[in-house]
PDB file of C-alpha atoms in Angstrom:
ATOM      1  CA  UNK G   1     165.473  67.573 -63.434  1.00 66.00           C
ATOM      2  CA  UNK G   2     165.588  64.295 -65.350  1.00 65.00           C
ATOM      3  CA  UNK G   3     167.616  62.842 -62.662  1.00 70.00           C
ATOM      4  CA  UNK G   4     165.172  63.855 -60.165  1.00 66.00           C
ATOM      5  CA  UNK G   5     162.274  62.104 -62.334  1.00 56.00           C
ATOM      6  CA  UNK G   6     164.054  59.071 -62.620  1.00 68.00           C
ATOM      7  CA  UNK G   7     165.123  58.994 -58.847  1.00 70.00           C
ATOM      8  CA  UNK G   8     161.306  59.380 -57.953  1.00 64.00           C
ATOM      9  CA  UNK G   9     160.125  56.556 -60.152  1.00 69.00           C
ATOM     10  CA  UNK G  10     162.813  54.205 -58.881  1.00 62.00           C
ATOM     11  CA  UNK G  11     161.763  55.053 -55.389  1.00 64.00           C
ATOM     12  CA  UNK G  12     158.189  54.419 -56.248  1.00 64.00           C
ATOM     13  CA  UNK G  13     158.663  51.256 -57.865  1.00 59.00           C
ATOM     14  CA  UNK G  14     160.812  49.916 -54.857  1.00 57.00           C
ATOM     15  CA  UNK G  15     158.212  51.126 -52.482  1.00 56.00           C
ATOM     16  CA  UNK G  16     155.496  49.402 -54.190  1.00 59.00           C
ATOM     17  CA  UNK G  17     157.431  46.062 -54.211  1.00 56.00           C
ATOM     18  CA  UNK G  18     157.209  46.139 -50.317  1.00 59.00           C
ATOM     19  CA  UNK G  19     153.452  45.954 -50.400  1.00 57.00           C
ATOM     20  CA  UNK G  20     151.895  42.505 -51.048  1.00 56.00           C
ATOM     21  CA  UNK G  21     149.287  42.619 -53.902  1.00 52.00           C
ATOM     22  CA  UNK G  22     146.676  40.130 -54.853  1.00 47.00           C
ATOM     23  CA  UNK G  23     146.250  39.101 -58.796  1.00 44.00           C
ATOM     24  CA  UNK G  24     143.078  37.601 -59.688  1.00 41.00           C
ATOM     25  CA  UNK G  25     143.393  34.830 -62.393  1.00 41.00           C
ATOM     26  CA  UNK G  26     139.918  33.965 -64.725  1.00 42.00           C
ATOM     27  CA  UNK G  27     138.591  30.780 -63.234  1.00 47.00           C
ATOM     28  CA  UNK G  28     137.328  28.548 -66.145  1.00 51.00           C
ATOM     29  CA  UNK G  29     135.882  26.143 -63.791  1.00 58.00           C
ATOM     30  CA  UNK G  30     132.615  28.218 -63.421  1.00 63.00           C
ATOM     31  CA  UNK G  31     129.404  25.784 -63.651  1.00 67.00           C
ATOM     32  CA  UNK G  32     127.271  26.109 -66.902  1.00 74.00           C
ATOM     33  CA  UNK G  33     123.932  27.611 -66.445  1.00 83.00           C
ATOM     34  CA  UNK G  34     121.024  25.632 -67.071  1.00 84.00           C
ATOM     35  CA  UNK G  35     118.888  25.942 -70.044  1.00 89.00           C
ATOM     36  CA  UNK G  36     115.034  25.847 -70.490  1.00 85.00           C
ATOM     37  CA  UNK G  37     113.931  22.621 -72.343  1.00 88.00           C
ATOM     38  CA  UNK G  38     110.622  21.532 -73.843  1.00 88.00           C
ATOM     39  CA  UNK G  39     109.531  18.043 -73.093  1.00 88.00           C
ATOM     40  CA  UNK G  40     106.277  16.459 -74.036  1.00 88.00           C
ATOM     41  CA  UNK G  41     103.990  15.629 -71.083  1.00 90.00           C
ATOM     42  CA  UNK G  42     104.793  11.856 -71.592  1.00 91.00           C
ATOM     43  CA  UNK G  43     108.627  12.607 -71.114  1.00 90.00           C
ATOM     44  CA  UNK G  44     108.141  14.500 -67.869  1.00 88.00           C
ATOM     45  CA  UNK G  45     106.187  11.802 -66.697  1.00 87.00           C
ATOM     46  CA  UNK G  46     108.805   9.058 -67.771  1.00 89.00           C
ATOM     47  CA  UNK G  47     111.516  11.334 -65.908  1.00 89.00           C
ATOM     48  CA  UNK G  48     109.246  12.206 -62.698  1.00 88.00           C
ATOM     49  CA  UNK G  49     108.646   7.988 -62.603  1.00 87.00           C
ATOM     50  CA  UNK G  50     112.448   7.673 -61.805  1.00 87.00           C
ATOM     51  CA  UNK G  51     111.573   9.111 -58.444  1.00 85.00           C
ATOM     52  CA  UNK G  52     109.948   6.492 -56.174  1.00 78.00           C
ATOM     53  CA  UNK G  53     109.058   9.351 -53.598  1.00 76.00           C
ATOM     54  CA  UNK G  54     106.944  10.909 -56.213  1.00 70.00           C
ATOM     55  CA  UNK G  55     104.214   8.326 -55.750  1.00 53.00           C
ATOM     56  CA  UNK G  56     103.707   9.700 -52.542  1.00 54.00           C
ATOM     57  CA  UNK G  57     100.965  12.348 -52.816  1.00 55.00           C
ATOM     58  CA  UNK G  58      99.493  14.678 -50.018  1.00 52.00           C
ATOM     59  CA  UNK G  59      96.215  15.075 -49.013  1.00 55.00           C
ATOM     60  CA  UNK G  60      94.775  18.354 -50.933  1.00 53.00           C
ATOM     61  CA  UNK G  61      93.539  19.726 -47.490  1.00 60.00           C
ATOM     62  CA  UNK G  62      96.620  22.057 -47.814  1.00 86.00           C
ATOM     63  CA  UNK G  63      97.622  24.763 -50.760  1.00 93.00           C
ATOM     64  CA  UNK G  64      99.914  22.014 -52.574  1.00 93.00           C
ATOM     65  CA  UNK G  65      97.756  19.451 -54.025  1.00 91.00           C
ATOM     66  CA  UNK G  66     100.676  17.863 -55.863  1.00 91.00           C
ATOM     67  CA  UNK G  67     104.399  17.880 -56.197  1.00 93.00           C
ATOM     68  CA  UNK G  68     107.396  16.226 -57.900  1.00 93.00           C
ATOM     69  CA  UNK G  69     110.946  16.335 -58.798  1.00 96.00           C
ATOM     70  CA  UNK G  70     113.315  13.805 -60.532  1.00 96.00           C
ATOM     71  CA  UNK G  71     116.634  13.687 -62.489  1.00 96.00           C
ATOM     72  CA  UNK G  72     117.598  11.897 -65.616  1.00 96.00           C
ATOM     73  CA  UNK G  73     120.865  12.086 -67.719  1.00 95.00           C
ATOM     74  CA  UNK G  74     121.919  12.112 -71.391  1.00 93.00           C
ATOM     75  CA  UNK G  75     125.639  11.678 -71.582  1.00 92.00           C
ATOM     76  CA  UNK G  76     127.186  14.498 -69.376  1.00 92.00           C
ATOM     77  CA  UNK G  77     123.851  16.484 -69.239  1.00 95.00           C
ATOM     78  CA  UNK G  78     121.318  16.327 -66.194  1.00 96.00           C
ATOM     79  CA  UNK G  79     117.437  16.803 -67.163  1.00 96.00           C
ATOM     80  CA  UNK G  80     115.619  18.349 -64.414  1.00 97.00           C
ATOM     81  CA  UNK G  81     111.775  17.694 -64.021  1.00 96.00           C
ATOM     82  CA  UNK G  82     109.544  19.101 -61.180  1.00 95.00           C
ATOM     83  CA  UNK G  83     105.769  19.767 -60.711  1.00 95.00           C
ATOM     84  CA  UNK G  84     104.434  22.179 -58.083  1.00 94.00           C
ATOM     85  CA  UNK G  85     100.585  22.091 -58.438  1.00 93.00           C
ATOM     86  CA  UNK G  86      98.281  23.788 -56.131  1.00 93.00           C
ATOM     87  CA  UNK G  87      94.446  23.660 -55.110  1.00 92.00           C
ATOM     88  CA  UNK G  88      92.131  25.930 -57.256  1.00 92.00           C
ATOM     89  CA  UNK G  89      92.917  28.654 -54.747  1.00 94.00           C
ATOM     90  CA  UNK G  90      96.453  29.121 -55.445  1.00 95.00           C
ATOM     91  CA  UNK G  91      97.616  32.422 -57.160  1.00 96.00           C
ATOM     92  CA  UNK G  92     101.299  31.790 -57.412  1.00 96.00           C
ATOM     93  CA  UNK G  93     103.406  28.447 -57.424  1.00 96.00           C
ATOM     94  CA  UNK G  94     106.524  27.003 -58.060  1.00 96.00           C
ATOM     95  CA  UNK G  95     109.716  26.721 -56.323  1.00 96.00           C
ATOM     96  CA  UNK G  96     111.251  28.696 -53.618  1.00 96.00           C
ATOM     97  CA  UNK G  97     114.745  27.050 -54.417  1.00 97.00           C
ATOM     98  CA  UNK G  98     116.159  24.280 -56.584  1.00 97.00           C
ATOM     99  CA  UNK G  99     119.719  23.007 -55.322  1.00 97.00           C
ATOM    100  CA  UNK G 100     121.765  20.334 -57.600  1.00 97.00           C
ATOM    101  CA  UNK G 101     124.086  18.697 -55.170  1.00 97.00           C
ATOM    102  CA  UNK G 102     126.767  16.277 -56.206  1.00 97.00           C
ATOM    103  CA  UNK G 103     129.404  13.859 -54.466  1.00 97.00           C
ATOM    104  CA  UNK G 104     132.060  11.641 -55.680  1.00 95.00           C
ATOM    105  CA  UNK G 105     130.917   8.282 -54.180  1.00 92.00           C
ATOM    106  CA  UNK G 106     128.276   7.172 -51.683  1.00 91.00           C
ATOM    107  CA  UNK G 107     130.878   7.533 -48.640  1.00 93.00           C
ATOM    108  CA  UNK G 108     131.015  11.232 -49.560  1.00 95.00           C
ATOM    109  CA  UNK G 109     128.551  13.902 -48.317  1.00 96.00           C
ATOM    110  CA  UNK G 110     126.550  16.079 -50.625  1.00 97.00           C
ATOM    111  CA  UNK G 111     127.748  19.654 -51.606  1.00 96.00           C
ATOM    112  CA  UNK G 112     125.981  22.182 -53.518  1.00 96.00           C
ATOM    113  CA  UNK G 113     126.902  22.245 -57.158  1.00 95.00           C
ATOM    114  CA  UNK G 114     124.369  25.287 -58.236  1.00 95.00           C
ATOM    115  CA  UNK G 115     121.207  26.835 -56.502  1.00 95.00           C
ATOM    116  CA  UNK G 116     118.379  28.967 -58.403  1.00 94.00           C
ATOM    117  CA  UNK G 117     116.048  30.710 -56.289  1.00 95.00           C
ATOM    118  CA  UNK G 118     112.598  31.974 -56.615  1.00 93.00           C
ATOM    119  CA  UNK G 119     111.095  30.023 -59.845  1.00 93.00           C
ATOM    120  CA  UNK G 120     107.336  31.166 -59.636  1.00 91.00           C
ATOM    121  CA  UNK G 121     104.529  31.748 -61.940  1.00 94.00           C
ATOM    122  CA  UNK G 122     101.290  33.449 -61.031  1.00 95.00           C
ATOM    123  CA  UNK G 123      99.032  30.448 -61.859  1.00 95.00           C
ATOM    124  CA  UNK G 124      98.293  27.429 -59.717  1.00 94.00           C
ATOM    125  CA  UNK G 125     100.571  24.866 -61.183  1.00 94.00           C
ATOM    126  CA  UNK G 126     104.446  25.256 -62.243  1.00 95.00           C
ATOM    127  CA  UNK G 127     106.251  22.649 -64.356  1.00 95.00           C
ATOM    128  CA  UNK G 128     109.947  22.882 -64.243  1.00 95.00           C
ATOM    129  CA  UNK G 129     112.289  21.343 -67.225  1.00 95.00           C
ATOM    130  CA  UNK G 130     115.744  22.267 -67.340  1.00 95.00           C
ATOM    131  CA  UNK G 131     119.009  20.828 -68.644  1.00 96.00           C
ATOM    132  CA  UNK G 132     122.399  21.315 -67.660  1.00 96.00           C
ATOM    133  CA  UNK G 133     126.056  20.220 -68.520  1.00 95.00           C
ATOM    134  CA  UNK G 134     127.839  18.812 -65.493  1.00 95.00           C
ATOM    135  CA  UNK G 135     131.322  17.193 -64.981  1.00 95.00           C
ATOM    136  CA  UNK G 136     131.542  13.551 -65.047  1.00 95.00           C
ATOM    137  CA  UNK G 137     132.727  11.167 -62.336  1.00 95.00           C
ATOM    138  CA  UNK G 138     130.034  12.368 -59.529  1.00 97.00           C
ATOM    139  CA  UNK G 139     126.876  11.370 -58.356  1.00 97.00           C
ATOM    140  CA  UNK G 140     123.734  14.312 -58.622  1.00 97.00           C
ATOM    141  CA  UNK G 141     120.861  14.654 -57.161  1.00 97.00           C
ATOM    142  CA  UNK G 142     118.293  17.868 -56.666  1.00 97.00           C
ATOM    143  CA  UNK G 143     116.761  19.137 -53.619  1.00 97.00           C
ATOM    144  CA  UNK G 144     114.131  21.782 -53.551  1.00 96.00           C
ATOM    145  CA  UNK G 145     111.371  23.414 -51.691  1.00 96.00           C
ATOM    146  CA  UNK G 146     107.809  23.621 -53.324  1.00 95.00           C
ATOM    147  CA  UNK G 147     105.930  27.186 -53.073  1.00 96.00           C
ATOM    148  CA  UNK G 148     102.160  27.507 -53.339  1.00 95.00           C
ATOM    149  CA  UNK G 149     100.673  31.042 -52.167  1.00 95.00           C
ATOM    150  CA  UNK G 150      97.172  31.850 -51.947  1.00 93.00           C
ATOM    151  CA  UNK G 151      97.067  35.078 -50.308  1.00 91.00           C
ATOM    152  CA  UNK G 152     100.231  37.286 -48.416  1.00 86.00           C
ATOM    153  CA  UNK G 153      99.272  35.245 -44.839  1.00 90.00           C
ATOM    154  CA  UNK G 154      98.807  31.953 -46.832  1.00 92.00           C
ATOM    155  CA  UNK G 155     101.861  30.194 -48.245  1.00 93.00           C
ATOM    156  CA  UNK G 156     102.808  26.249 -48.037  1.00 94.00           C
ATOM    157  CA  UNK G 157     106.376  25.164 -48.751  1.00 94.00           C
ATOM    158  CA  UNK G 158     107.351  21.396 -48.838  1.00 93.00           C
ATOM    159  CA  UNK G 159     110.974  20.206 -49.131  1.00 94.00           C
ATOM    160  CA  UNK G 160     111.420  17.426 -51.467  1.00 95.00           C
ATOM    161  CA  UNK G 161     114.513  15.405 -52.784  1.00 96.00           C
ATOM    162  CA  UNK G 162     114.724  13.714 -56.147  1.00 96.00           C
ATOM    163  CA  UNK G 163     116.361  10.266 -57.434  1.00 96.00           C
ATOM    164  CA  UNK G 164     120.295  10.043 -57.968  1.00 96.00           C
ATOM    165  CA  UNK G 165     122.156   9.462 -60.949  1.00 96.00           C
ATOM    166  CA  UNK G 166     125.881   9.126 -61.708  1.00 96.00           C
ATOM    167  CA  UNK G 167     127.404  10.976 -64.739  1.00 92.00           C
TER     168      UNK G 167
END
């Protein structure tokens, strides 16, 4: 009986070697999560002034009256600041998506580093202020979709791109 069990075990081990298996290793290269940060209105305005596109304002005839996005750096930390402000009738505002992009040099194309979606509040204005530690040796920028909602059938989205920083 003992010989039978030993033979069965050896047979099972030999058969298992014939079938390939996939082993997964831990991936330590996961990006860090971004953190909420508190900035004064002056600090927010100073960062937003880094993006020359923010000086262009829209007419307030639509739902979004003002929108901005910009980034700055502190060591290997990106500081991301954005605003979406709607007209008085807006009930929900924020960002449909915020995408952190990176590239090695100006000759390379942008690739997505991290993407966040559905950042809203039930109010006519939303200010985004986040920080995230990123790998050095890359250029970074943020693209986003500003979002405002008046009712189920009345929404507005505006695409926007921040300035670029090198870390």
